[in-house]
Amino acid sequence: MLAVLVYGLLLLKASLGELQLQDSSARMSSNVTQIGEANLSSILHSNEVVFVNFYADWCYFSVLLAPIFEQAAAHLKLEFPDAGKVLLGRVNCARETELADLYHIQKFPTLRLFYKGQATRREYRGQRSLEALVNYVKSHFQSEIVEFQEPEDLAIIDPNRRSVIAYFESAGSAQKLYQHLADRFKHDCDFYQRIGKVEEGRPPVSLTFRPDVARTYSQDEEYEGDPADSNQLESWILNKCVPLVREIDFSNVEELIEQRLPLVLLFHLPSDLKSVKDFRAIVEAQMPEMRGQYNFGTVDGVEFEHSVRHMGKSRKDLPIVAIDSLKFMYPFPSFENIYRRGQLKKFLEDFLGHLKQENLRMTEATAKEGQDTEPPRSTFKDLGPSKYRYSLLHDEL
Ligand SMILES: *[C@@H]1O[C@H](CO)[C@@H](O)[C@H](O)[C@H]1NC(C)=O
Ligand SMILES: *[C@@H]1O[C@H](CO)[C@@H](O)[C@H](O)[C@H]1NC(C)=O
């Protein structure tokens, strides 16, 4: 009898404890703001930095991320206590399907940062650790622009990187616009500026693009538009800082694969920059209209030796040009043929014409696995977003 009573009391105590627990967790409200279609815009416009986790409840990786994102929000709240500075938010994509469509969410979790109301050009693909998330948010409060005084100071510019160099007579609205665009394009270009009296005869504001001279035959180019016109200046910077032929490495390959365009790749020895320059010049001169049909890139054939071997080649065969359609790889017959006007272009045009057939062949190939007439399988496809980090909405590229 007594035992039953004690047992009953214990049960009662336990359930009271549970109640208290629920109560306190409800009171301890989350530092991550739930965002919906109705309030996204007002949240974006009332906060300088908004870092958004687009998630789905059923996604394992979203579940893993949630407590870390919560910790990051708590951490940032202490570091940036003023309202309107930093906000961490989450969008439940199963419920907010319109927002998920608007931001082309293809996988969970997708992390996107908005700076002054505008989405940054690249989504966050880094580590999902407290430290990495916090540092990423904080990096948006550091200016990306390097100040210089004398033209000789520009000797520090790395010839492997693209840069924009600006002269402002005084800090005004044009300089503010430059600051904003430097933040948007900081991963594509380096930005330099000098504020102060300009030389006699120079305009009060001038901008110069300096290409990655170690890797191209292009030269410095002056901006001839209006430095206060944001659309004009942004499209100039986009055009210069995101060239038709990009250098591809492990830090940017995932994002390129996600665009699902076939790749045209030059595999070269790291020391061989002549073939890089030649390939870029030929593509830029002969195939500018193929932007949007292909992603063009140059890759270090030693770093990507796996792909080179996969085509049945080795280091001593470099340089090699090849299409990776994200299904198969098609080496261009003999690198030297790029110097014969129109040959590479024809190869690329023919390939686009055969894309449909390739899809047919793909179904055939899966039916009769392992035929030796089949081209080597794509090696770049596997470098896209990994199913070990994301729940992918479209498994097949
Ligand atoms: C924003 O909208 C979401 C979804 O409708 C809602 O859950 C959330 O409470 C709202 N947040 C704010 C701060 O108004
Ligand atoms: C929210 O952040 C504050 C300040 O960092 C922290 O004290 C609190 O515990 C956090 N709340 C939750 C639910 O994590």
Coordinates of C-alpha atoms and ligand atoms in Angstrom, one line a residue:
M1 CA 0.0 0.0 0.0
L2 CA 2.7 2.4 1.1
A3 CA 4.9 1.3 -1.8
V4 CA 2.1 2.2 -4.2
L5 CA 1.6 5.6 -2.6
V6 CA 5.4 6.4 -2.8
Y7 CA 5.4 5.2 -6.4
G8 CA 2.5 7.4 -7.2
L9 CA 4.1 10.4 -5.6
L10 CA 7.3 9.7 -7.6
L11 CA 5.3 9.6 -10.8
L12 CA 3.6 12.9 -9.9
K13 CA 7.0 14.5 -9.1
A14 CA 8.4 13.3 -12.4
S15 CA 5.6 14.7 -14.4
L16 CA 5.8 18.0 -12.6
G17 CA 9.4 18.1 -13.4
E18 CA 8.6 17.6 -17.0
L19 CA 6.1 20.3 -17.0
Q20 CA 8.6 22.7 -15.5
L21 CA 11.1 21.8 -18.1
Q22 CA 8.7 22.5 -20.9
D23 CA 7.7 25.7 -19.3
S24 CA 11.3 27.0 -19.0
S25 CA 12.2 26.0 -22.6
A26 CA 9.2 27.9 -23.9
R27 CA 10.2 30.9 -21.9
M28 CA 13.8 30.7 -23.1
S29 CA 12.8 31.8 -26.5
S30 CA 15.1 31.0 -29.5
N31 CA 17.6 33.6 -30.7
V32 CA 16.9 32.4 -34.2
T33 CA 13.9 34.2 -35.8
Q34 CA 11.4 32.2 -37.7
I35 CA 10.9 33.9 -41.1
G36 CA 8.0 33.6 -43.4
E37 CA 7.0 35.2 -46.7
A38 CA 5.0 37.8 -44.9
N39 CA 7.9 39.1 -42.8
L40 CA 11.0 38.4 -44.8
S41 CA 11.2 41.8 -46.4
S42 CA 10.7 43.8 -43.3
I43 CA 13.3 41.7 -41.5
L44 CA 15.8 42.2 -44.3
H45 CA 15.3 45.9 -44.3
S46 CA 15.6 46.4 -40.6
N47 CA 18.8 44.5 -40.1
E48 CA 22.3 45.1 -41.6
V49 CA 23.2 41.4 -41.7
V50 CA 20.6 38.6 -41.9
F51 CA 21.9 35.1 -42.0
V52 CA 19.2 32.6 -43.0
N53 CA 19.0 28.8 -42.6
F54 CA 16.7 27.4 -45.2
Y55 CA 15.8 24.0 -43.7
A56 CA 13.4 21.1 -43.7
D57 CA 12.3 19.3 -40.6
W58 CA 12.7 15.9 -42.3
C59 CA 16.3 16.6 -43.3
Y60 CA 18.9 14.9 -41.1
F61 CA 21.6 17.6 -41.8
S62 CA 19.1 20.4 -40.9
V63 CA 18.4 18.7 -37.6
L64 CA 22.2 18.5 -36.9
L65 CA 22.7 22.1 -37.8
A66 CA 19.8 23.6 -35.7
P67 CA 21.5 23.6 -32.3
I68 CA 24.8 24.9 -33.7
F69 CA 22.9 27.7 -35.5
E70 CA 21.1 28.5 -32.3
Q71 CA 24.5 28.7 -30.5
A72 CA 25.8 31.0 -33.2
A73 CA 22.8 33.2 -32.8
A74 CA 23.3 33.4 -29.0
H75 CA 27.0 34.1 -29.5
L76 CA 26.4 36.9 -32.1
K77 CA 23.7 38.4 -29.9
L78 CA 26.3 39.0 -27.2
E79 CA 28.8 40.4 -29.7
F80 CA 26.3 42.6 -31.5
P81 CA 23.7 43.6 -28.9
D82 CA 22.4 46.6 -30.8
A83 CA 19.1 46.0 -32.7
G84 CA 19.3 46.2 -36.4
K85 CA 22.9 44.9 -36.7
V86 CA 22.8 41.1 -37.0
L87 CA 19.9 38.7 -37.1
L88 CA 19.9 34.9 -37.6
G89 CA 16.8 33.5 -39.1
R90 CA 15.3 30.2 -40.3
V91 CA 12.9 29.4 -43.1
N92 CA 10.9 26.2 -42.9
C93 CA 11.0 25.3 -46.6
A94 CA 8.3 22.6 -46.3
R95 CA 5.9 25.4 -45.2
E96 CA 7.3 28.4 -47.0
T97 CA 7.4 26.9 -50.5
E98 CA 7.3 30.3 -52.2
L99 CA 10.3 31.5 -50.4
A100 CA 12.1 28.2 -51.2
D101 CA 11.3 28.7 -54.9
L102 CA 12.3 32.4 -54.8
Y103 CA 15.8 31.5 -53.6
H104 CA 16.1 28.4 -55.7
I105 CA 16.6 26.1 -52.8
Q106 CA 17.8 22.8 -54.2
K107 CA 19.2 21.2 -51.0
F108 CA 18.9 21.4 -47.3
P109 CA 20.3 23.1 -45.3
T110 CA 21.0 26.0 -47.5
L111 CA 22.6 29.0 -45.8
R112 CA 22.4 32.4 -47.3
L113 CA 23.5 35.8 -46.0
F114 CA 21.8 39.0 -46.8
Y115 CA 23.8 42.2 -46.4
K116 CA 21.8 45.5 -46.3
G117 CA 18.8 43.8 -47.7
Q118 CA 20.5 42.1 -50.6
A119 CA 21.5 38.4 -50.9
T120 CA 25.3 38.0 -51.2
R121 CA 26.4 36.5 -54.5
R122 CA 27.4 33.2 -53.0
E123 CA 25.7 30.9 -50.5
Y124 CA 27.6 29.8 -47.4
R125 CA 29.2 26.4 -48.1
G126 CA 31.8 26.3 -45.3
Q127 CA 32.0 24.3 -42.2
R128 CA 28.9 24.0 -40.0
S129 CA 30.8 24.7 -36.8
L130 CA 30.0 27.5 -34.3
E131 CA 33.3 29.2 -34.9
A132 CA 33.1 29.1 -38.7
L133 CA 29.5 30.4 -38.7
V134 CA 30.3 33.2 -36.3
N135 CA 33.4 34.2 -38.3
Y136 CA 31.5 34.2 -41.5
V137 CA 28.9 36.6 -40.2
K138 CA 31.6 38.8 -38.6
S139 CA 33.6 39.0 -41.8
H140 CA 30.8 41.2 -43.3
F141 CA 31.7 44.0 -41.0
Q142 CA 35.3 44.2 -42.1
S143 CA 36.1 46.3 -45.1
E144 CA 37.5 44.4 -48.0
I145 CA 39.2 47.4 -49.5
V146 CA 42.9 47.9 -49.2
E147 CA 43.9 51.5 -48.9
F148 CA 47.1 52.7 -50.7
Q149 CA 48.9 56.0 -51.0
E150 CA 51.4 55.9 -53.8
P151 CA 51.0 54.1 -57.2
E152 CA 54.1 52.1 -56.2
D153 CA 52.2 50.7 -53.3
L154 CA 50.3 48.7 -55.8
A155 CA 53.3 46.5 -56.4
I156 CA 51.8 44.2 -53.7
I157 CA 49.0 43.1 -56.1
D158 CA 49.2 39.4 -56.8
P159 CA 49.5 38.8 -60.6
N160 CA 47.4 35.7 -60.2
R161 CA 44.4 37.7 -58.9
R162 CA 42.1 40.2 -60.5
S163 CA 41.8 43.7 -58.9
V164 CA 39.9 46.9 -59.1
I165 CA 41.8 50.1 -58.3
A166 CA 39.9 53.2 -57.5
Y167 CA 40.9 56.9 -56.9
F168 CA 38.5 59.1 -55.1
E169 CA 39.1 62.8 -54.5
S170 CA 36.9 62.6 -51.4
A171 CA 34.8 60.0 -49.6
G172 CA 31.3 60.5 -51.0
S173 CA 28.4 58.6 -52.5
A174 CA 30.6 57.1 -55.3
Q175 CA 33.0 55.8 -52.7
K176 CA 30.1 54.3 -50.7
L177 CA 28.8 52.5 -53.8
Y178 CA 32.3 51.1 -54.4
Q179 CA 32.5 49.9 -50.8
H180 CA 29.2 48.1 -51.3
L181 CA 30.3 46.4 -54.6
A182 CA 33.6 45.5 -53.1
D183 CA 31.7 43.5 -50.5
R184 CA 29.6 41.8 -53.1
F185 CA 32.5 40.8 -55.3
K186 CA 35.2 40.2 -52.8
H187 CA 35.5 36.6 -53.8
D188 CA 36.0 37.4 -57.4
C189 CA 38.3 40.4 -57.2
D190 CA 40.6 42.3 -54.8
F191 CA 39.7 46.0 -54.2
Y192 CA 42.1 48.9 -53.7
Q193 CA 41.4 52.6 -53.1
R194 CA 43.1 55.9 -52.6
I195 CA 41.1 58.7 -51.1
G196 CA 42.7 62.2 -51.5
K197 CA 43.7 64.8 -53.9
V198 CA 44.0 63.4 -57.4
E199 CA 46.7 64.3 -60.0
E200 CA 46.1 67.3 -62.2
G201 CA 44.0 66.5 -65.2
R202 CA 42.5 63.3 -63.6
P203 CA 38.7 63.1 -62.9
P204 CA 37.7 63.2 -59.3
V205 CA 36.7 59.5 -59.4
S206 CA 38.4 56.9 -61.6
L207 CA 38.4 53.1 -61.6
T208 CA 40.8 50.7 -63.3
F209 CA 40.5 46.9 -63.7
R210 CA 43.7 45.0 -63.5
P211 CA 43.4 41.4 -64.8
D212 CA 45.3 38.4 -63.4
V213 CA 48.2 39.3 -65.6
A214 CA 50.0 36.0 -64.9
R215 CA 47.1 34.1 -66.5
T216 CA 45.9 36.3 -69.3
Y217 CA 47.1 38.5 -72.2
S218 CA 44.6 41.2 -71.2
Q219 CA 45.8 44.6 -69.9
D220 CA 44.6 47.3 -67.4
E221 CA 41.2 48.7 -68.4
E222 CA 39.7 52.0 -67.4
Y223 CA 36.0 52.2 -66.4
E224 CA 34.4 54.6 -68.8
G225 CA 30.9 54.7 -67.3
D226 CA 29.4 56.8 -64.6
P227 CA 31.0 55.9 -61.2
A228 CA 27.8 56.9 -59.4
D229 CA 25.5 54.6 -61.5
S230 CA 25.1 51.5 -59.5
N231 CA 23.7 49.3 -62.3
Q232 CA 26.4 50.3 -64.8
L233 CA 29.2 49.9 -62.3
E234 CA 27.9 46.6 -61.0
S235 CA 27.7 45.1 -64.5
W236 CA 31.2 46.3 -65.4
I237 CA 32.6 44.7 -62.2
L238 CA 30.7 41.5 -62.8
N239 CA 32.0 41.4 -66.4
K240 CA 35.6 42.0 -65.4
C241 CA 35.7 40.1 -62.1
V242 CA 33.8 37.0 -63.2
P243 CA 35.5 36.2 -66.6
L244 CA 34.2 33.8 -69.1
V245 CA 37.1 31.4 -68.3
R246 CA 37.6 30.9 -64.6
E247 CA 40.2 29.1 -62.6
I248 CA 38.5 26.1 -61.0
D249 CA 39.7 24.6 -57.8
F250 CA 38.2 22.7 -54.8
S251 CA 36.9 26.0 -53.3
N252 CA 34.6 26.9 -56.1
V253 CA 33.9 23.7 -57.9
E254 CA 30.7 22.8 -56.0
E255 CA 29.0 26.0 -56.9
L256 CA 29.9 25.6 -60.6
I257 CA 28.6 22.0 -60.7
E258 CA 25.4 23.1 -59.2
Q259 CA 24.7 25.3 -62.2
R260 CA 24.4 22.0 -64.2
L261 CA 26.1 23.3 -67.3
P262 CA 28.6 21.1 -69.1
L263 CA 32.1 22.1 -68.3
V264 CA 34.9 22.9 -70.9
L265 CA 38.1 22.4 -69.0
L266 CA 41.8 23.0 -69.7
F267 CA 43.9 20.7 -67.6
H268 CA 47.4 22.1 -67.4
L269 CA 50.7 21.7 -65.5
P270 CA 50.8 24.3 -62.6
S271 CA 53.9 25.9 -64.2
D272 CA 52.4 26.1 -67.7
L273 CA 50.6 29.4 -67.8
K274 CA 51.1 29.9 -71.5
S275 CA 48.4 27.4 -72.3
V276 CA 46.1 29.1 -69.8
K277 CA 46.6 32.4 -71.5
D278 CA 46.2 30.9 -75.0
F279 CA 43.0 29.0 -74.0
R280 CA 41.5 32.0 -72.4
A281 CA 42.3 34.3 -75.3
I282 CA 40.8 31.8 -77.8
V283 CA 37.6 31.2 -75.9
E284 CA 37.1 34.9 -75.2
A285 CA 37.7 35.8 -78.9
Q286 CA 35.8 33.0 -80.6
M287 CA 33.1 31.8 -78.2
P288 CA 31.8 34.7 -76.1
E289 CA 28.2 33.7 -77.0
M290 CA 28.7 30.3 -75.3
R291 CA 28.5 31.9 -71.8
G292 CA 25.3 30.3 -70.5
Q293 CA 25.7 27.1 -72.5
Y294 CA 29.0 26.0 -70.9
N295 CA 31.1 26.8 -67.9
F296 CA 34.6 27.3 -69.0
G297 CA 37.5 26.7 -66.7
T298 CA 41.2 26.0 -66.2
V299 CA 42.3 23.4 -63.7
D300 CA 45.6 22.4 -62.3
G301 CA 46.1 19.0 -63.9
V302 CA 48.2 17.8 -60.9
E303 CA 45.6 18.8 -58.3
F304 CA 43.0 17.1 -60.5
E305 CA 45.2 14.3 -61.7
H306 CA 42.4 11.8 -60.8
S307 CA 40.3 13.3 -63.7
V308 CA 43.3 13.2 -66.1
R309 CA 43.9 9.5 -65.3
H310 CA 40.2 8.8 -65.7
M311 CA 40.5 9.9 -69.3
G312 CA 43.3 7.4 -69.8
K313 CA 45.9 10.1 -69.8
S314 CA 48.7 11.2 -67.5
R315 CA 50.7 14.3 -66.5
K316 CA 52.9 14.0 -69.5
D317 CA 49.9 14.4 -71.8
L318 CA 49.1 17.9 -70.4
P319 CA 47.7 20.3 -71.5
I320 CA 44.4 18.6 -72.3
V321 CA 41.1 20.3 -73.2
A322 CA 38.0 18.2 -72.4
I323 CA 34.2 18.5 -72.0
D324 CA 32.8 17.1 -68.8
S325 CA 29.1 16.9 -69.5
L326 CA 28.5 15.9 -65.8
K327 CA 27.7 12.5 -67.2
F328 CA 30.7 11.7 -69.4
M329 CA 34.0 13.2 -70.3
Y330 CA 35.0 14.0 -73.9
P331 CA 38.7 14.9 -74.5
F332 CA 39.2 17.3 -77.4
P333 CA 41.5 15.5 -79.9
S334 CA 44.9 17.1 -79.5
F335 CA 45.5 20.3 -77.6
E336 CA 47.4 21.9 -80.6
N337 CA 44.1 22.0 -82.5
I338 CA 42.9 24.9 -80.4
Y339 CA 45.2 27.0 -82.5
R340 CA 43.4 26.1 -85.7
R341 CA 40.7 28.7 -85.9
G342 CA 37.2 27.4 -85.3
Q343 CA 38.2 23.8 -84.3
L344 CA 37.4 24.1 -80.7
K345 CA 34.2 26.0 -81.3
K346 CA 33.0 23.3 -83.8
F347 CA 33.8 20.6 -81.2
L348 CA 31.7 22.5 -78.6
E349 CA 28.8 23.1 -81.1
D350 CA 28.8 19.5 -82.2
F351 CA 28.7 18.4 -78.7
L352 CA 25.6 20.6 -77.9
G353 CA 23.9 19.0 -80.9
H354 CA 24.7 15.6 -79.5
L355 CA 23.5 16.3 -75.9
K356 CA 20.2 14.8 -76.6
Q357 CA 21.8 11.7 -78.0
E358 CA 23.9 11.5 -75.0
N359 CA 20.8 11.3 -72.8
L360 CA 19.7 8.4 -75.0
R361 CA 23.0 6.8 -74.7
M362 CA 22.9 7.2 -70.9
T363 CA 19.7 5.2 -70.7
E364 CA 21.2 2.6 -73.0
A365 CA 24.4 2.5 -71.0
T366 CA 22.6 1.9 -67.7
A367 CA 20.8 -0.9 -69.5
K368 CA 24.0 -2.5 -70.7
E369 CA 26.4 -1.5 -67.9
G370 CA 30.1 -1.6 -68.7
Q371 CA 30.2 -1.4 -72.5
D372 CA 33.7 -0.5 -73.7
T373 CA 32.5 1.9 -76.3
E374 CA 31.2 4.2 -73.6
P375 CA 33.2 7.4 -72.9
P376 CA 34.8 7.8 -69.5
R377 CA 32.3 8.8 -66.8
S378 CA 32.3 12.3 -65.5
T379 CA 34.6 12.9 -62.6
F380 CA 33.3 16.4 -61.9
K381 CA 29.8 15.3 -61.1
D382 CA 31.0 13.9 -57.8
L383 CA 32.4 17.3 -56.8
G384 CA 28.9 18.9 -56.7
P385 CA 27.0 19.2 -53.4
S386 CA 27.5 16.0 -51.5
K387 CA 24.7 13.8 -50.2
Y388 CA 26.8 13.3 -47.2
R389 CA 26.4 17.0 -46.3
Y390 CA 23.0 17.9 -47.8
S391 CA 19.6 16.5 -48.5
L392 CA 19.4 17.0 -52.2
L393 CA 16.1 17.7 -53.8
H394 CA 17.3 16.5 -57.3
D395 CA 19.7 13.6 -57.0
E396 CA 20.5 13.4 -60.6
L397 CA 22.3 16.4 -62.1
Ligands
LIG1 C1 7.3 35.6 -39.3 O1 6.5 34.7 -40.0 C2 6.6 33.3 -39.5 C3 5.9 32.4 -40.5 O2 4.7 32.9 -40.8 C4 6.1 33.3 -38.1 O3 6.3 32.0 -37.6 C5 7.0 34.2 -37.3 O4 6.5 34.3 -35.9 C6 7.0 35.6 -37.8 N1 8.1 36.3 -37.1 C7 8.0 37.6 -36.8 C8 9.2 38.2 -36.1 O5 7.0 38.3 -37.1
LIG2 C1 19.9 33.6 -26.5 O1 21.0 34.4 -26.3 C2 21.3 34.9 -25.0 C3 22.5 35.9 -25.1 O2 23.6 35.2 -25.7 C4 21.6 33.7 -24.1 O3 21.8 34.2 -22.8 C5 20.3 32.8 -24.2 O4 20.6 31.6 -23.4 C6 20.0 32.4 -25.6 N1 18.8 31.6 -25.7 C7 18.7 30.4 -26.1 C8 17.4 29.8 -26.2 O5 19.7 29.8 -26.5

